[in-house]
Amino acid sequence: MRTSRWLKLVGLCGVIVLLLATVTNAAVQGELEIFSWWAGDEGPALEALIAMYEEMYPEVTVINATVTGGAGVNAKAVLKTRMLGGDPPDTFQVHAGQELIGTWVVAERMEDLTWLYEEEGWMEVFPADLLDLLSTDEGIWSVPVNIHRSNVLYYIPDNLAQWGVDVPKTWDEFLEIAPKLEAQGVIPLSVGENWTATHLWECVAVSVLGPDKYGQLWDGTLSWKSPEVIEVWELFGRILEYTNPDAPSLSWQQATDMVVNGQAAFNIMGDWASGYMSTTLKLEAGTGYGWAASPGTEGVFIMLSDSFGLPVGCRHRDNAIAWLRMLGSLEGQDTFNPLKGSISARIDSDLTKYNVYLQSAANDWRTNRIVGSLAHGVVANERFMNDFATVMDIFLASKNAEAAANAAEAVAIQAGIGR
Ligand code: GAL
């Protein structure tokens, strides 16, 4: 008798749960347009998330709208036209920090997601510093899907052994071994198109300035024309002497390929390159490819975080909210990140699902000094980023450190950096 009552009760609860799920999912139908630059080689992690969403919400047709081009250089231009033209996608990839806050939040084009964070208990599972990057006094503006590290030096261990060189811990060491590599017909450091030069620049800047002074560039207390910053450009110029001449025509993947193929000894890239080598090229982290902090940045973690937000006036709001809920969940993050080459933004992630590189990154994330990436939207808004690309072009052509420092100061003032 008792057992049968129990069974009835359990059955009733089941029906209620099912009903609730149907009611909540009822609004989730039609289309969902997800906008990002995760196309082609960069696609597998996003595709795994989309597959998960399609299984949860079979009534929704997902439009995976991607615009190819590393660091979103092309996607962000398309997004700008759509956002300004009143045709936002339902949700889009945007970096935590100034790319989000100083670009779309100040323009009042994003919905406040504080209520979603409260409902999902996310205040407790995302680190406070990350929440700060996603927030203003008025709200929380996107959902982070990962943490990437920018200052990573990649190499192939067997190749280094064959060439008789060690992994450089400082730029002085790099400049010492570079001629030795060149003498063997090897490019010491591969670089790609313009934004990858900026990516390298931020790693050099952190090594010369250290994390505190690097931070002062963004709060306006260190002048862009100060001797230390000129020194960054000078060292950057010396390093570029040991890079491939066809850099402007290469994507980041092609620059990584040069290391994998043995044409180049090293490449500095974010850990999506680790994702590319393990997920796409099927190399084993640790043996197939090796990594270290970029020279002079041991103990510092230059971070960035990909997030997705809810633009004001998007067409399929409920579907987008369901996407954001899934994205922030433990399962969503632990499905996406092992494939992407990033770690979960959540503090409760299951590290057994991650390879040795990512386990080491997770450890560094907990213990290192954290600073924000320039090339990937943390410390500066879109306006500065676009203008800095021009400064970089000027430097790549002229190699004039003082002229670059002057130009950078002008664009920092125009973009309101530090104000
Ligand atoms: C970054 C982004 C990464 C990766 C990379 C290369 O800006 O945060 O997830 O996509 O660009 O395109």
Coordinates of C-alpha atoms in Angstrom, one line a residue, residues 88-400:
P88 CA 21.0 42.3 -34.8
P89 CA 21.5 38.6 -34.8
D90 CA 19.7 36.7 -31.9
T91 CA 23.0 36.4 -30.1
F92 CA 26.6 37.1 -31.0
Q93 CA 30.2 36.3 -29.9
V94 CA 31.8 39.2 -28.0
H95 CA 34.8 39.4 -25.8
A96 CA 34.3 40.1 -22.1
G97 CA 35.7 43.5 -21.2
Q98 CA 35.8 46.7 -23.3
E99 CA 34.8 45.1 -26.6
L100 CA 31.5 44.4 -24.9
I101 CA 31.1 47.2 -22.3
G102 CA 32.9 50.0 -24.2
T103 CA 31.4 49.2 -27.5
W104 CA 27.8 47.8 -27.3
V105 CA 26.8 48.4 -23.7
V106 CA 27.6 52.1 -23.7
A107 CA 25.6 52.3 -26.9
E108 CA 22.6 50.7 -25.0
R109 CA 22.4 47.9 -27.5
M110 CA 22.5 44.9 -25.1
E111 CA 19.9 43.6 -22.6
D112 CA 20.8 43.3 -18.9
L113 CA 21.1 39.6 -18.0
T114 CA 21.3 40.0 -14.2
W115 CA 18.0 38.2 -13.8
L116 CA 19.4 35.2 -15.7
Y117 CA 22.5 35.1 -13.5
E118 CA 20.3 35.1 -10.5
E119 CA 18.0 32.4 -11.8
E120 CA 20.9 30.1 -12.7
G121 CA 23.0 30.8 -9.6
W122 CA 25.9 32.1 -11.8
M123 CA 27.1 34.7 -9.3
E124 CA 28.5 31.8 -7.4
V125 CA 30.1 29.8 -10.2
F126 CA 31.9 32.5 -12.3
P127 CA 34.9 34.2 -10.7
A128 CA 34.3 37.7 -9.4
D129 CA 37.0 39.3 -11.6
L130 CA 35.3 37.8 -14.7
L131 CA 31.9 39.0 -13.6
D132 CA 33.5 42.5 -13.3
L133 CA 34.5 42.4 -16.9
L134 CA 31.0 41.6 -17.9
S135 CA 29.3 44.2 -15.7
T136 CA 28.6 47.8 -15.2
D137 CA 26.8 49.4 -12.3
E138 CA 23.6 48.9 -14.3
G139 CA 23.8 45.2 -15.1
I140 CA 25.6 42.1 -16.3
W141 CA 25.7 42.1 -20.1
S142 CA 26.7 38.7 -21.5
V143 CA 27.4 35.0 -20.6
P144 CA 31.0 33.8 -20.8
V145 CA 31.7 30.5 -22.5
N146 CA 35.4 30.2 -21.8
I147 CA 38.7 31.5 -20.6
H148 CA 41.5 31.7 -23.2
R149 CA 45.1 32.5 -22.6
S150 CA 46.9 34.7 -25.1
N151 CA 50.6 34.5 -24.0
V152 CA 51.5 31.0 -25.1
L153 CA 54.6 30.0 -27.0
Y154 CA 54.2 26.8 -29.2
Y155 CA 56.8 24.5 -30.6
I156 CA 57.4 20.9 -31.6
P157 CA 59.7 19.2 -29.1
D158 CA 61.3 16.8 -31.6
N159 CA 62.1 19.6 -33.9
L160 CA 63.8 21.7 -31.2
A161 CA 65.9 18.7 -30.2
Q162 CA 67.0 18.2 -33.8
W163 CA 67.9 21.9 -34.2
G164 CA 69.7 21.9 -30.9
V165 CA 67.8 24.7 -29.2
D166 CA 65.9 25.1 -25.9
V167 CA 62.7 26.9 -25.3
P168 CA 63.6 30.5 -24.6
K169 CA 62.5 31.9 -21.3
T170 CA 63.3 35.5 -22.1
W171 CA 63.5 37.6 -25.3
D172 CA 67.3 37.8 -24.8
E173 CA 67.5 34.1 -25.0
F174 CA 65.3 34.1 -28.1
L175 CA 67.5 36.7 -29.8
E176 CA 70.5 34.5 -29.0
I177 CA 69.1 31.3 -30.5
A178 CA 67.4 32.9 -33.5
P179 CA 70.5 33.2 -35.7
K180 CA 71.3 29.6 -34.9
L181 CA 67.9 28.6 -36.2
E182 CA 68.2 30.8 -39.3
A183 CA 71.6 29.2 -40.1
Q184 CA 69.7 25.9 -40.3
G185 CA 67.1 27.4 -42.7
V186 CA 64.4 27.7 -40.0
I187 CA 62.3 30.8 -39.4
P188 CA 62.7 31.4 -35.6
L189 CA 59.2 32.8 -35.0
S190 CA 56.1 32.6 -37.3
V191 CA 53.6 35.4 -37.5
G192 CA 50.5 36.0 -39.5
E193 CA 48.2 38.9 -40.5
N194 CA 48.0 42.3 -38.7
W195 CA 46.1 41.2 -35.6
T196 CA 48.6 38.4 -34.8
A197 CA 51.3 41.1 -34.7
T198 CA 49.2 42.9 -32.1
H199 CA 48.8 39.7 -30.3
L200 CA 52.6 39.3 -30.3
W201 CA 53.0 42.9 -29.3
E202 CA 50.9 42.5 -26.1
C203 CA 53.0 39.5 -25.1
V204 CA 56.2 41.6 -25.6
A205 CA 54.6 44.6 -23.8
V206 CA 53.9 42.4 -20.7
S207 CA 57.4 41.1 -20.7
V208 CA 59.0 44.5 -20.9
L209 CA 56.6 46.5 -18.7
G210 CA 55.5 43.8 -16.2
P211 CA 51.8 43.3 -15.3
D212 CA 51.5 46.5 -13.2
K213 CA 52.8 48.9 -15.8
Y214 CA 51.0 47.1 -18.6
G215 CA 47.8 47.7 -16.6
Q216 CA 48.7 51.4 -16.3
L217 CA 48.5 51.7 -20.1
W218 CA 44.8 51.0 -19.8
D219 CA 44.0 53.2 -16.8
G220 CA 45.8 56.1 -18.4
T221 CA 48.6 56.4 -15.8
L222 CA 51.4 55.3 -18.1
S223 CA 52.0 57.5 -21.1
W224 CA 52.2 55.8 -24.5
K225 CA 55.2 58.0 -25.2
S226 CA 57.1 56.9 -22.1
P227 CA 60.6 55.5 -22.6
E228 CA 59.4 52.0 -21.4
V229 CA 56.7 51.9 -24.0
I230 CA 59.1 53.0 -26.7
E231 CA 61.4 50.2 -25.5
V232 CA 58.5 47.7 -26.1
W233 CA 58.3 48.9 -29.8
E234 CA 62.0 48.6 -30.1
L235 CA 62.2 45.1 -28.8
F236 CA 59.2 44.2 -30.9
G237 CA 61.0 45.5 -34.0
R238 CA 64.1 43.4 -33.2
I239 CA 61.9 40.2 -32.8
L240 CA 60.2 40.9 -36.1
E241 CA 63.6 40.6 -37.8
Y242 CA 63.4 36.9 -37.1
T243 CA 59.9 36.3 -38.5
N244 CA 58.5 35.2 -41.9
P245 CA 58.3 37.9 -44.6
D246 CA 54.9 36.6 -45.9
A247 CA 53.3 37.2 -42.5
P248 CA 50.6 39.7 -43.7
S249 CA 49.1 37.1 -46.0
L250 CA 48.9 34.3 -43.4
S251 CA 46.0 33.4 -41.1
W252 CA 46.8 32.3 -37.5
Q253 CA 46.3 28.7 -38.5
Q254 CA 48.8 29.0 -41.4
A255 CA 51.3 30.5 -38.9
T256 CA 50.7 27.6 -36.6
D257 CA 51.1 25.2 -39.6
M258 CA 54.6 26.6 -40.2
V259 CA 55.6 25.3 -36.7
V260 CA 53.9 22.0 -37.2
N261 CA 55.6 21.5 -40.6
G262 CA 59.0 22.4 -39.3
Q263 CA 59.4 25.6 -41.3
A264 CA 59.4 27.7 -38.1
A265 CA 60.6 26.9 -34.6
F266 CA 58.1 28.9 -32.5
N267 CA 54.7 30.7 -32.7
I268 CA 53.0 32.8 -30.1
M269 CA 49.3 32.5 -30.1
G270 CA 46.3 32.1 -27.8
D271 CA 45.4 28.6 -26.7
W272 CA 42.9 28.2 -29.6
A273 CA 46.1 27.1 -31.4
S274 CA 46.3 24.2 -28.9
G275 CA 42.7 23.4 -29.7
Y276 CA 43.6 23.5 -33.4
M277 CA 46.6 21.2 -33.0
S278 CA 44.7 18.7 -30.8
T279 CA 41.2 18.8 -32.2
T280 CA 41.9 19.4 -35.9
L281 CA 45.5 18.2 -36.5
K282 CA 45.1 15.4 -33.9
L283 CA 48.5 16.1 -32.3
E284 CA 49.0 15.0 -28.7
A285 CA 49.5 17.8 -26.2
G286 CA 53.0 17.5 -24.6
T287 CA 54.5 15.1 -27.2
G288 CA 53.1 16.2 -30.5
Y289 CA 53.4 19.8 -29.6
G290 CA 54.8 21.7 -26.6
W291 CA 54.0 25.0 -24.9
A292 CA 55.4 27.5 -22.5
A293 CA 54.5 31.0 -21.3
S294 CA 55.7 33.5 -24.0
P295 CA 59.2 34.8 -23.2
G296 CA 59.4 37.0 -20.1
T297 CA 55.8 36.3 -19.0
E298 CA 56.2 33.2 -16.7
G299 CA 53.7 33.6 -13.9
V300 CA 51.4 36.0 -15.8
F301 CA 48.3 34.8 -17.5
I302 CA 47.0 37.2 -20.3
M303 CA 43.4 36.3 -20.4
L304 CA 40.4 36.8 -22.6
S305 CA 36.9 35.4 -22.5
D306 CA 34.5 34.7 -25.3
S307 CA 31.0 35.5 -24.4
F308 CA 27.5 35.7 -25.9
G309 CA 25.0 38.4 -25.3
L310 CA 21.4 39.3 -26.0
P311 CA 21.1 42.3 -28.3
V312 CA 18.2 44.6 -27.8
G313 CA 15.5 43.9 -30.4
C314 CA 16.7 40.5 -31.5
R315 CA 14.0 38.5 -33.4
H316 CA 14.1 35.2 -31.4
R317 CA 14.6 36.3 -27.8
D318 CA 13.3 33.2 -26.0
N319 CA 15.5 31.0 -28.2
A320 CA 18.5 33.1 -27.5
I321 CA 17.9 33.0 -23.7
A322 CA 17.7 29.2 -23.9
W323 CA 21.0 29.3 -25.8
L324 CA 22.6 31.5 -23.1
R325 CA 21.3 29.2 -20.3
M326 CA 22.9 26.2 -22.0
L327 CA 26.1 28.0 -22.7
G328 CA 26.6 29.0 -19.0
S329 CA 25.8 25.5 -17.8
L330 CA 28.4 23.1 -16.5
E331 CA 27.6 20.6 -19.2
G332 CA 27.7 23.3 -21.9
Q333 CA 31.0 24.6 -20.9
D334 CA 32.6 21.1 -20.4
T335 CA 31.4 20.1 -23.9
F336 CA 32.6 23.2 -25.6
N337 CA 36.0 23.9 -24.0
P338 CA 38.0 20.7 -24.4
L339 CA 37.4 20.9 -28.1
K340 CA 38.0 24.7 -28.3
G341 CA 41.4 24.7 -26.5
S342 CA 40.1 26.9 -23.6
I343 CA 39.2 26.3 -20.0
S344 CA 35.7 26.6 -18.6
A345 CA 34.8 30.0 -17.2
R346 CA 33.1 28.2 -14.3
I347 CA 35.0 27.3 -11.1
D348 CA 33.3 23.8 -10.8
S349 CA 34.4 22.4 -14.2
D350 CA 35.4 18.7 -14.5
L351 CA 39.1 18.8 -15.4
T352 CA 39.3 15.1 -16.2
K353 CA 37.6 16.0 -19.5
Y354 CA 40.5 18.3 -20.5
N355 CA 43.9 17.4 -21.9
V356 CA 47.2 18.1 -20.2
Y357 CA 47.7 21.5 -21.8
L358 CA 44.3 22.6 -20.5
Q359 CA 44.9 21.1 -17.1
S360 CA 48.1 23.2 -16.8
A361 CA 46.2 26.3 -18.1
A362 CA 43.5 25.8 -15.5
N363 CA 46.2 25.6 -12.8
D364 CA 47.9 28.8 -14.1
W365 CA 44.5 30.5 -14.2
R366 CA 44.1 29.9 -10.5
T367 CA 47.7 30.8 -9.5
N368 CA 49.1 33.3 -11.9
R369 CA 48.9 37.1 -12.0
I370 CA 46.0 37.8 -14.4
V371 CA 46.0 40.7 -16.9
G372 CA 43.7 41.4 -19.9
S373 CA 44.4 41.0 -23.6
L374 CA 44.5 43.9 -25.9
A375 CA 44.2 42.0 -29.2
H376 CA 41.1 40.2 -27.9
G377 CA 39.0 43.0 -26.5
V378 CA 39.5 42.9 -22.8
V379 CA 41.4 46.2 -22.1
A380 CA 40.3 48.5 -25.0
N381 CA 37.2 49.2 -26.9
E382 CA 36.6 48.6 -30.6
R383 CA 37.5 52.1 -31.6
F384 CA 41.0 51.8 -30.1
M385 CA 41.4 48.3 -31.5
N386 CA 40.7 49.5 -35.1
D387 CA 43.0 52.4 -34.8
F388 CA 45.7 50.4 -33.2
A389 CA 45.6 48.1 -36.2
T390 CA 46.6 51.2 -38.3
V391 CA 49.4 52.0 -35.8
M392 CA 50.6 48.5 -36.2
D393 CA 50.5 48.8 -40.0
I394 CA 52.6 52.0 -39.8
F395 CA 55.1 50.3 -37.5
L396 CA 55.4 47.1 -39.7
A397 CA 56.2 49.3 -42.6
S398 CA 58.5 51.9 -40.9
K399 CA 59.9 50.0 -37.8
N400 CA 60.0 53.5 -36.2

